């Protein structure tokens, strides 16, 4: 379970990017996170993958209260979270294979297991021939697929993806969305930050709307609150 | 019986191969961080090489001085010298013949003393060698009055003490003086000890400088690769995982530097040893290093990577504490 209680966040005493956020994500649930540019999607994702601590409020991640976690707890919790960063954040000196293998190596998996799992996944995302290529020699779409493969290779309990289909053609985009669906069916809680209306309409999942640092779900009550706020 | 032994051996061998196999399977080359591409790697290698080179010279000096002091002490152990001076205590000069006669008479008496193992008169030729560094080889013994010298070797389990022997000596000859070398030997050994301490202080400074350089290099690398380290943290890499990568990288540089520095240092020491043996002067002792001292120097290629390993590891762990 993931729970945000009265969470606010700002960067170095600047204005609040996220204001008094409250929501709960049930284990194995699937959500789309959308909102206009600058609404705080990336900041919210960063709190979800424990890249930052909230300025105030309480975050419970995978049933662990992050306020009372030790440094070691943070690392072991992060190993259960797969993240597709908006700018991919690949290590440019490592091959596609080594980038995808990174989370498994951090978890000290045997090299034999790493070889078979990574090769299989890279084949699946259409990068079987580019295993030994360095990210700078690949296209944006290929780099994005490496980032996605790295996020899902460990079958995480929570998958966070920031615009995961932004640089992909529609066929590959839908293919990867099916991969996320499959992972979700296996119990992975999934949060996809996207602007892509087609994808949100095609896959009928819960929608979280971020607007001006506040969050609204697609429930009628929340939408009414948002409309009233927009008017006044 | 032998078939059981063969079977056990085969099982053991299989297990060993399996362990090695697993070990190698889990090994891989390269790092998750681009440490090998750091611009100052060559500089660090040269620095470690120079530091180890200096440490080899410094430690060799210290060990050689230690060995030399030991040789001096053990060389003069159970040995004293008796002098028949050319001048009596009340200022009268003795003739060369008197000195010679008195020396020979005393030597015969000494040989029969229970304290003495052997008593040998130092011939003019031997004294000439001793005086050679100060007054040259052109000494005419007939023109320069020289004292009579008797080199005594004391029995290991002598029934009397040196103080008792002094009393006996005074009875045997009113002219004789006993020189047990302790005064100048202790001065010499003290001087050697000071030089030895200085060498050790220099060694400590060298090690301290190396540690400081390693800390600076690790911090510089951490600053350069901050984004990559952050990413590893976000994927769930604990501090230890990152610290191990730095430790391995820095230890390899230190190992290469230590091998090179030790080799260059030993070559220099051997050249110095050969030169010191070519100089035929009793004032300049030959430089010698014992086998144990040599082994201590050979441990440098392990010692320097070891301190580098600990330094790099601890530096990374301390610096990472400030990162989320």
mmCIF file with all atom_site columns, N, CA, C and O in Angstrom, chain B residues 80-122:
data_model
loop_
_atom_site.group_PDB
_atom_site.id
_atom_site.type_symbol
_atom_site.label_atom_id
_atom_site.label_alt_id
_atom_site.label_comp_id
_atom_site.label_asym_id
_atom_site.label_entity_id
_atom_site.label_seq_id
_atom_site.pdbx_PDB_ins_code
_atom_site.Cartn_x
_atom_site.Cartn_y
_atom_site.Cartn_z
_atom_site.occupancy
_atom_site.B_iso_or_equiv
_atom_site.pdbx_formal_charge
_atom_site.auth_seq_id
_atom_site.auth_comp_id
_atom_site.auth_asym_id
_atom_site.auth_atom_id
_atom_site.pdbx_PDB_model_num
ATOM 1   N N  . UNK B 1 80  ? 87.057  -6.303  24.569 1.00 0.00 ? 80  UNK B N  1
ATOM 2   C CA . UNK B 1 80  ? 87.582  -5.064  25.158 1.00 0.00 ? 80  UNK B CA 1
ATOM 3   C C  . UNK B 1 80  ? 89.004  -4.846  24.632 1.00 0.00 ? 80  UNK B C  1
ATOM 4   O O  . UNK B 1 80  ? 89.620  -5.767  24.090 1.00 0.00 ? 80  UNK B O  1
ATOM 5   N N  . UNK B 1 81  ? 89.510  -3.617  24.812 1.00 0.00 ? 81  UNK B N  1
ATOM 6   C CA . UNK B 1 81  ? 90.882  -3.323  24.372 1.00 0.00 ? 81  UNK B CA 1
ATOM 7   C C  . UNK B 1 81  ? 91.676  -2.797  25.575 1.00 0.00 ? 81  UNK B C  1
ATOM 8   O O  . UNK B 1 81  ? 91.137  -2.017  26.370 1.00 0.00 ? 81  UNK B O  1
ATOM 9   N N  . UNK B 1 82  ? 92.902  -3.253  25.687 1.00 0.00 ? 82  UNK B N  1
ATOM 10  C CA . UNK B 1 82  ? 93.775  -2.748  26.758 1.00 0.00 ? 82  UNK B CA 1
ATOM 11  C C  . UNK B 1 82  ? 94.893  -1.933  26.116 1.00 0.00 ? 82  UNK B C  1
ATOM 12  O O  . UNK B 1 82  ? 95.503  -2.361  25.121 1.00 0.00 ? 82  UNK B O  1
ATOM 13  N N  . UNK B 1 83  ? 95.090  -0.756  26.678 1.00 0.00 ? 83  UNK B N  1
ATOM 14  C CA . UNK B 1 83  ? 96.061  0.164   26.090 1.00 0.00 ? 83  UNK B CA 1
ATOM 15  C C  . UNK B 1 83  ? 97.214  0.391   27.088 1.00 0.00 ? 83  UNK B C  1
ATOM 16  O O  . UNK B 1 83  ? 97.001  0.601   28.275 1.00 0.00 ? 83  UNK B O  1
ATOM 17  N N  . UNK B 1 84  ? 98.433  0.319   26.549 1.00 0.00 ? 84  UNK B N  1
ATOM 18  C CA . UNK B 1 84  ? 99.599  0.768   27.331 1.00 0.00 ? 84  UNK B CA 1
ATOM 19  C C  . UNK B 1 84  ? 99.979  2.122   26.732 1.00 0.00 ? 84  UNK B C  1
ATOM 20  O O  . UNK B 1 84  ? 100.528 2.186   25.614 1.00 0.00 ? 84  UNK B O  1
ATOM 21  N N  . UNK B 1 85  ? 99.594  3.227   27.379 1.00 0.00 ? 85  UNK B N  1
ATOM 22  C CA . UNK B 1 85  ? 99.801  4.544   26.765 1.00 0.00 ? 85  UNK B CA 1
ATOM 23  C C  . UNK B 1 85  ? 101.278 4.945   26.718 1.00 0.00 ? 85  UNK B C  1
ATOM 24  O O  . UNK B 1 85  ? 102.099 4.379   27.447 1.00 0.00 ? 85  UNK B O  1
ATOM 25  N N  . UNK B 1 86  ? 101.548 5.888   25.846 1.00 0.00 ? 86  UNK B N  1
ATOM 26  C CA . UNK B 1 86  ? 102.942 6.335   25.713 1.00 0.00 ? 86  UNK B CA 1
ATOM 27  C C  . UNK B 1 86  ? 103.301 7.314   26.828 1.00 0.00 ? 86  UNK B C  1
ATOM 28  O O  . UNK B 1 86  ? 104.457 7.652   27.021 1.00 0.00 ? 86  UNK B O  1
ATOM 29  N N  . UNK B 1 87  ? 102.299 7.770   27.531 1.00 0.00 ? 87  UNK B N  1
ATOM 30  C CA . UNK B 1 87  ? 102.512 8.747   28.599 1.00 0.00 ? 87  UNK B CA 1
ATOM 31  C C  . UNK B 1 87  ? 101.928 8.211   29.900 1.00 0.00 ? 87  UNK B C  1
ATOM 32  O O  . UNK B 1 87  ? 100.785 7.738   29.916 1.00 0.00 ? 87  UNK B O  1
ATOM 33  N N  . UNK B 1 88  ? 102.677 8.259   30.980 1.00 0.00 ? 88  UNK B N  1
ATOM 34  C CA . UNK B 1 88  ? 102.165 7.763   32.261 1.00 0.00 ? 88  UNK B CA 1
ATOM 35  C C  . UNK B 1 88  ? 101.184 8.779   32.847 1.00 0.00 ? 88  UNK B C  1
ATOM 36  O O  . UNK B 1 88  ? 101.059 9.894   32.336 1.00 0.00 ? 88  UNK B O  1
ATOM 37  N N  . UNK B 1 89  ? 100.509 8.335   33.947 1.00 0.00 ? 89  UNK B N  1
ATOM 38  C CA . UNK B 1 89  ? 99.480  9.205   34.528 1.00 0.00 ? 89  UNK B CA 1
ATOM 39  C C  . UNK B 1 89  ? 100.091 10.507  35.083 1.00 0.00 ? 89  UNK B C  1
ATOM 40  O O  . UNK B 1 89  ? 99.417  11.530  35.168 1.00 0.00 ? 89  UNK B O  1
ATOM 41  N N  . UNK B 1 90  ? 101.381 10.427  35.483 1.00 0.00 ? 90  UNK B N  1
ATOM 42  C CA . UNK B 1 90  ? 101.992 11.664  36.009 1.00 0.00 ? 90  UNK B CA 1
ATOM 43  C C  . UNK B 1 90  ? 102.762 12.447  34.930 1.00 0.00 ? 90  UNK B C  1
ATOM 44  O O  . UNK B 1 90  ? 103.594 13.305  35.217 1.00 0.00 ? 90  UNK B O  1
ATOM 45  N N  . UNK B 1 91  ? 102.557 12.143  33.649 1.00 0.00 ? 91  UNK B N  1
ATOM 46  C CA . UNK B 1 91  ? 103.053 12.976  32.560 1.00 0.00 ? 91  UNK B CA 1
ATOM 47  C C  . UNK B 1 91  ? 104.386 12.574  31.962 1.00 0.00 ? 91  UNK B C  1
ATOM 48  O O  . UNK B 1 91  ? 104.917 13.274  31.100 1.00 0.00 ? 91  UNK B O  1
ATOM 49  N N  . UNK B 1 92  ? 105.009 11.443  32.415 1.00 0.00 ? 92  UNK B N  1
ATOM 50  C CA . UNK B 1 92  ? 106.286 11.004  31.842 1.00 0.00 ? 92  UNK B CA 1
ATOM 51  C C  . UNK B 1 92  ? 106.049 10.214  30.565 1.00 0.00 ? 92  UNK B C  1
ATOM 52  O O  . UNK B 1 92  ? 105.160 9.372   30.509 1.00 0.00 ? 92  UNK B O  1
ATOM 53  N N  . UNK B 1 93  ? 106.880 10.527  29.550 1.00 0.00 ? 93  UNK B N  1
ATOM 54  C CA . UNK B 1 93  ? 106.774 9.776   28.284 1.00 0.00 ? 93  UNK B CA 1
ATOM 55  C C  . UNK B 1 93  ? 107.566 8.475   28.392 1.00 0.00 ? 93  UNK B C  1
ATOM 56  O O  . UNK B 1 93  ? 108.680 8.455   28.916 1.00 0.00 ? 93  UNK B O  1
ATOM 57  N N  . UNK B 1 94  ? 106.945 7.411   27.897 1.00 0.00 ? 94  UNK B N  1
ATOM 58  C CA . UNK B 1 94  ? 107.633 6.117   27.910 1.00 0.00 ? 94  UNK B CA 1
ATOM 59  C C  . UNK B 1 94  ? 108.282 5.915   26.547 1.00 0.00 ? 94  UNK B C  1
ATOM 60  O O  . UNK B 1 94  ? 107.747 6.354   25.528 1.00 0.00 ? 94  UNK B O  1
ATOM 61  N N  . UNK B 1 95  ? 109.409 5.180   26.568 1.00 0.00 ? 95  UNK B N  1
ATOM 62  C CA . UNK B 1 95  ? 110.056 4.889   25.280 1.00 0.00 ? 95  UNK B CA 1
ATOM 63  C C  . UNK B 1 95  ? 109.259 3.804   24.561 1.00 0.00 ? 95  UNK B C  1
ATOM 64  O O  . UNK B 1 95  ? 108.503 3.059   25.172 1.00 0.00 ? 95  UNK B O  1
ATOM 65  N N  . UNK B 1 96  ? 109.452 3.741   23.247 1.00 0.00 ? 96  UNK B N  1
ATOM 66  C CA . UNK B 1 96  ? 108.764 2.730   22.431 1.00 0.00 ? 96  UNK B CA 1
ATOM 67  C C  . UNK B 1 96  ? 109.099 1.331   22.928 1.00 0.00 ? 96  UNK B C  1
ATOM 68  O O  . UNK B 1 96  ? 108.226 0.452   22.954 1.00 0.00 ? 96  UNK B O  1
ATOM 69  N N  . UNK B 1 97  ? 110.375 1.116   23.314 1.00 0.00 ? 97  UNK B N  1
ATOM 70  C CA . UNK B 1 97  ? 110.804 -0.215  23.799 1.00 0.00 ? 97  UNK B CA 1
ATOM 71  C C  . UNK B 1 97  ? 110.069 -0.585  25.077 1.00 0.00 ? 97  UNK B C  1
ATOM 72  O O  . UNK B 1 97  ? 109.613 -1.715  25.241 1.00 0.00 ? 97  UNK B O  1
ATOM 73  N N  . UNK B 1 98  ? 109.937 0.390   25.990 1.00 0.00 ? 98  UNK B N  1
ATOM 74  C CA . UNK B 1 98  ? 109.248 0.132   27.257 1.00 0.00 ? 98  UNK B CA 1
ATOM 75  C C  . UNK B 1 98  ? 107.790 -0.242  26.999 1.00 0.00 ? 98  UNK B C  1
ATOM 76  O O  . UNK B 1 98  ? 107.260 -1.191  27.574 1.00 0.00 ? 98  UNK B O  1
ATOM 77  N N  . UNK B 1 99  ? 107.189 0.540   26.119 1.00 0.00 ? 99  UNK B N  1
ATOM 78  C CA . UNK B 1 99  ? 105.769 0.277   25.779 1.00 0.00 ? 99  UNK B CA 1
ATOM 79  C C  . UNK B 1 99  ? 105.637 -1.129  25.217 1.00 0.00 ? 99  UNK B C  1
ATOM 80  O O  . UNK B 1 99  ? 104.756 -1.904  25.607 1.00 0.00 ? 99  UNK B O  1
ATOM 81  N N  . UNK B 1 100 ? 106.554 -1.483  24.309 1.00 0.00 ? 100 UNK B N  1
ATOM 82  C CA . UNK B 1 100 ? 106.505 -2.791  23.650 1.00 0.00 ? 100 UNK B CA 1
ATOM 83  C C  . UNK B 1 100 ? 106.696 -3.915  24.661 1.00 0.00 ? 100 UNK B C  1
ATOM 84  O O  . UNK B 1 100 ? 105.943 -4.900  24.677 1.00 0.00 ? 100 UNK B O  1
ATOM 85  N N  . UNK B 1 101 ? 107.701 -3.747  25.550 1.00 0.00 ? 101 UNK B N  1
ATOM 86  C CA . UNK B 1 101 ? 108.017 -4.780  26.558 1.00 0.00 ? 101 UNK B CA 1
ATOM 87  C C  . UNK B 1 101 ? 106.830 -4.966  27.509 1.00 0.00 ? 101 UNK B C  1
ATOM 88  O O  . UNK B 1 101 ? 106.415 -6.071  27.804 1.00 0.00 ? 101 UNK B O  1
ATOM 89  N N  . UNK B 1 102 ? 106.309 -3.815  27.962 1.00 0.00 ? 102 UNK B N  1
ATOM 90  C CA . UNK B 1 102 ? 105.186 -3.851  28.919 1.00 0.00 ? 102 UNK B CA 1
ATOM 91  C C  . UNK B 1 102 ? 103.967 -4.525  28.290 1.00 0.00 ? 102 UNK B C  1
ATOM 92  O O  . UNK B 1 102 ? 103.263 -5.312  28.932 1.00 0.00 ? 102 UNK B O  1
ATOM 93  N N  . UNK B 1 103 ? 103.748 -4.242  27.015 1.00 0.00 ? 103 UNK B N  1
ATOM 94  C CA . UNK B 1 103 ? 102.593 -4.824  26.295 1.00 0.00 ? 103 UNK B CA 1
ATOM 95  C C  . UNK B 1 103 ? 102.733 -6.343  26.204 1.00 0.00 ? 103 UNK B C  1
ATOM 96  O O  . UNK B 1 103 ? 101.788 -7.096  26.474 1.00 0.00 ? 103 UNK B O  1
ATOM 97  N N  . UNK B 1 104 ? 103.971 -6.784  25.827 1.00 0.00 ? 104 UNK B N  1
ATOM 98  C CA . UNK B 1 104 ? 104.201 -8.233  25.663 1.00 0.00 ? 104 UNK B CA 1
ATOM 99  C C  . UNK B 1 104 ? 104.090 -8.959  27.011 1.00 0.00 ? 104 UNK B C  1
ATOM 100 O O  . UNK B 1 104 ? 103.521 -10.044 27.098 1.00 0.00 ? 104 UNK B O  1
ATOM 101 N N  . UNK B 1 105 ? 104.615 -8.300  28.080 1.00 0.00 ? 105 UNK B N  1
ATOM 102 C CA . UNK B 1 105 ? 104.571 -8.903  29.415 1.00 0.00 ? 105 UNK B CA 1
ATOM 103 C C  . UNK B 1 105 ? 103.112 -9.053  29.871 1.00 0.00 ? 105 UNK B C  1
ATOM 104 O O  . UNK B 1 105 ? 102.693 -10.100 30.364 1.00 0.00 ? 105 UNK B O  1
ATOM 105 N N  . UNK B 1 106 ? 102.363 -7.996  29.637 1.00 0.00 ? 106 UNK B N  1
ATOM 106 C CA . UNK B 1 106 ? 100.952 -8.015  30.064 1.00 0.00 ? 106 UNK B CA 1
ATOM 107 C C  . UNK B 1 106 ? 100.140 -9.064  29.286 1.00 0.00 ? 106 UNK B C  1
ATOM 108 O O  . UNK B 1 106 ? 99.295  -9.752  29.841 1.00 0.00 ? 106 UNK B O  1
ATOM 109 N N  . UNK B 1 107 ? 100.481 -9.193  28.005 1.00 0.00 ? 107 UNK B N  1
ATOM 110 C CA . UNK B 1 107 ? 99.732  -10.142 27.162 1.00 0.00 ? 107 UNK B CA 1
ATOM 111 C C  . UNK B 1 107 ? 99.873  -11.572 27.691 1.00 0.00 ? 107 UNK B C  1
ATOM 112 O O  . UNK B 1 107 ? 98.906  -12.324 27.748 1.00 0.00 ? 107 UNK B O  1
ATOM 113 N N  . UNK B 1 108 ? 101.092 -11.923 28.109 1.00 0.00 ? 108 UNK B N  1
ATOM 114 C CA . UNK B 1 108 ? 101.340 -13.280 28.648 1.00 0.00 ? 108 UNK B CA 1
ATOM 115 C C  . UNK B 1 108 ? 100.517 -13.492 29.924 1.00 0.00 ? 108 UNK B C  1
ATOM 116 O O  . UNK B 1 108 ? 99.859  -14.514 30.089 1.00 0.00 ? 108 UNK B O  1
ATOM 117 N N  . UNK B 1 109 ? 100.523 -12.444 30.785 1.00 0.00 ? 109 UNK B N  1
ATOM 118 C CA . UNK B 1 109 ? 99.759  -12.552 32.031 1.00 0.00 ? 109 UNK B CA 1
ATOM 119 C C  . UNK B 1 109 ? 98.253  -12.699 31.740 1.00 0.00 ? 109 UNK B C  1
ATOM 120 O O  . UNK B 1 109 ? 97.545  -13.473 32.369 1.00 0.00 ? 109 UNK B O  1
ATOM 121 N N  . UNK B 1 110 ? 97.795  -11.916 30.779 1.00 0.00 ? 110 UNK B N  1
ATOM 122 C CA . UNK B 1 110 ? 96.351  -11.910 30.464 1.00 0.00 ? 110 UNK B CA 1
ATOM 123 C C  . UNK B 1 110 ? 95.877  -13.262 29.935 1.00 0.00 ? 110 UNK B C  1
ATOM 124 O O  . UNK B 1 110 ? 94.766  -13.701 30.213 1.00 0.00 ? 110 UNK B O  1
ATOM 125 N N  . UNK B 1 111 ? 96.697  -13.901 29.142 1.00 0.00 ? 111 UNK B N  1
ATOM 126 C CA . UNK B 1 111 ? 96.310  -15.185 28.528 1.00 0.00 ? 111 UNK B CA 1
ATOM 127 C C  . UNK B 1 111 ? 96.015  -16.236 29.579 1.00 0.00 ? 111 UNK B C  1
ATOM 128 O O  . UNK B 1 111 ? 95.256  -17.176 29.329 1.00 0.00 ? 111 UNK B O  1
ATOM 129 N N  . UNK B 1 112 ? 96.623  -16.076 30.757 1.00 0.00 ? 112 UNK B N  1
ATOM 130 C CA . UNK B 1 112 ? 96.396  -17.053 31.823 1.00 0.00 ? 112 UNK B CA 1
ATOM 131 C C  . UNK B 1 112 ? 95.297  -16.641 32.814 1.00 0.00 ? 112 UNK B C  1
ATOM 132 O O  . UNK B 1 112 ? 95.042  -17.343 33.786 1.00 0.00 ? 112 UNK B O  1
ATOM 133 N N  . UNK B 1 113 ? 94.696  -15.471 32.545 1.00 0.00 ? 113 UNK B N  1
ATOM 134 C CA . UNK B 1 113 ? 93.664  -14.982 33.468 1.00 0.00 ? 113 UNK B CA 1
ATOM 135 C C  . UNK B 1 113 ? 92.330  -15.704 33.186 1.00 0.00 ? 113 UNK B C  1
ATOM 136 O O  . UNK B 1 113 ? 91.961  -15.899 32.020 1.00 0.00 ? 113 UNK B O  1
ATOM 137 N N  . UNK B 1 114 ? 91.576  -16.089 34.262 1.00 0.00 ? 114 UNK B N  1
ATOM 138 C CA . UNK B 1 114 ? 90.315  -16.832 34.040 1.00 0.00 ? 114 UNK B CA 1
ATOM 139 C C  . UNK B 1 114 ? 89.230  -16.041 33.312 1.00 0.00 ? 114 UNK B C  1
ATOM 140 O O  . UNK B 1 114 ? 88.279  -16.624 32.785 1.00 0.00 ? 114 UNK B O  1
ATOM 141 N N  . UNK B 1 115 ? 89.394  -14.714 33.273 1.00 0.00 ? 115 UNK B N  1
ATOM 142 C CA . UNK B 1 115 ? 88.385  -13.857 32.621 1.00 0.00 ? 115 UNK B CA 1
ATOM 143 C C  . UNK B 1 115 ? 88.561  -13.827 31.103 1.00 0.00 ? 115 UNK B C  1
ATOM 144 O O  . UNK B 1 115 ? 87.646  -13.516 30.348 1.00 0.00 ? 115 UNK B O  1
ATOM 145 N N  . UNK B 1 116 ? 89.774  -14.153 30.667 1.00 0.00 ? 116 UNK B N  1
ATOM 146 C CA . UNK B 1 116 ? 90.165  -13.905 29.268 1.00 0.00 ? 116 UNK B CA 1
ATOM 147 C C  . UNK B 1 116 ? 90.114  -15.183 28.428 1.00 0.00 ? 116 UNK B C  1
ATOM 148 O O  . UNK B 1 116 ? 90.576  -16.235 28.838 1.00 0.00 ? 116 UNK B O  1
ATOM 149 N N  . UNK B 1 117 ? 89.490  -15.019 27.248 1.00 0.00 ? 117 UNK B N  1
ATOM 150 C CA . UNK B 1 117 ? 89.458  -16.150 26.308 1.00 0.00 ? 117 UNK B CA 1
ATOM 151 C C  . UNK B 1 117 ? 90.688  -16.082 25.395 1.00 0.00 ? 117 UNK B C  1
ATOM 152 O O  . UNK B 1 117 ? 91.353  -17.071 25.138 1.00 0.00 ? 117 UNK B O  1
ATOM 153 N N  . UNK B 1 118 ? 90.962  -14.883 24.883 1.00 0.00 ? 118 UNK B N  1
ATOM 154 C CA . UNK B 1 118 ? 92.170  -14.699 24.064 1.00 0.00 ? 118 UNK B CA 1
ATOM 155 C C  . UNK B 1 118 ? 92.684  -13.274 24.219 1.00 0.00 ? 118 UNK B C  1
ATOM 156 O O  . UNK B 1 118 ? 91.902  -12.358 24.494 1.00 0.00 ? 118 UNK B O  1
ATOM 157 N N  . UNK B 1 119 ? 93.968  -13.102 24.044 1.00 0.00 ? 119 UNK B N  1
ATOM 158 C CA . UNK B 1 119 ? 94.575  -11.767 24.127 1.00 0.00 ? 119 UNK B CA 1
ATOM 159 C C  . UNK B 1 119 ? 95.585  -11.631 23.005 1.00 0.00 ? 119 UNK B C  1
ATOM 160 O O  . UNK B 1 119 ? 96.523  -12.409 22.913 1.00 0.00 ? 119 UNK B O  1
ATOM 161 N N  . UNK B 1 120 ? 95.314  -10.649 22.096 1.00 0.00 ? 120 UNK B N  1
ATOM 162 C CA . UNK B 1 120 ? 96.217  -10.501 20.941 1.00 0.00 ? 120 UNK B CA 1
ATOM 163 C C  . UNK B 1 120 ? 96.750  -9.086  20.872 1.00 0.00 ? 120 UNK B C  1
ATOM 164 O O  . UNK B 1 120 ? 95.970  -8.120  20.999 1.00 0.00 ? 120 UNK B O  1
ATOM 165 N N  . UNK B 1 121 ? 98.043  -8.982  20.652 1.00 0.00 ? 121 UNK B N  1
ATOM 166 C CA . UNK B 1 121 ? 98.637  -7.654  20.518 1.00 0.00 ? 121 UNK B CA 1
ATOM 167 C C  . UNK B 1 121 ? 98.369  -7.136  19.113 1.00 0.00 ? 121 UNK B C  1
ATOM 168 O O  . UNK B 1 121 ? 98.509  -7.881  18.143 1.00 0.00 ? 121 UNK B O  1
ATOM 169 N N  . UNK B 1 122 ? 97.939  -5.877  19.035 1.00 0.00 ? 122 UNK B N  1
ATOM 170 C CA . UNK B 1 122 ? 97.726  -5.270  17.717 1.00 0.00 ? 122 UNK B CA 1
ATOM 171 C C  . UNK B 1 122 ? 99.077  -4.837  17.160 1.00 0.00 ? 122 UNK B C  1
ATOM 172 O O  . UNK B 1 122 ? 99.788  -4.038  17.777 1.00 0.00 ? 122 UNK B O  1
#
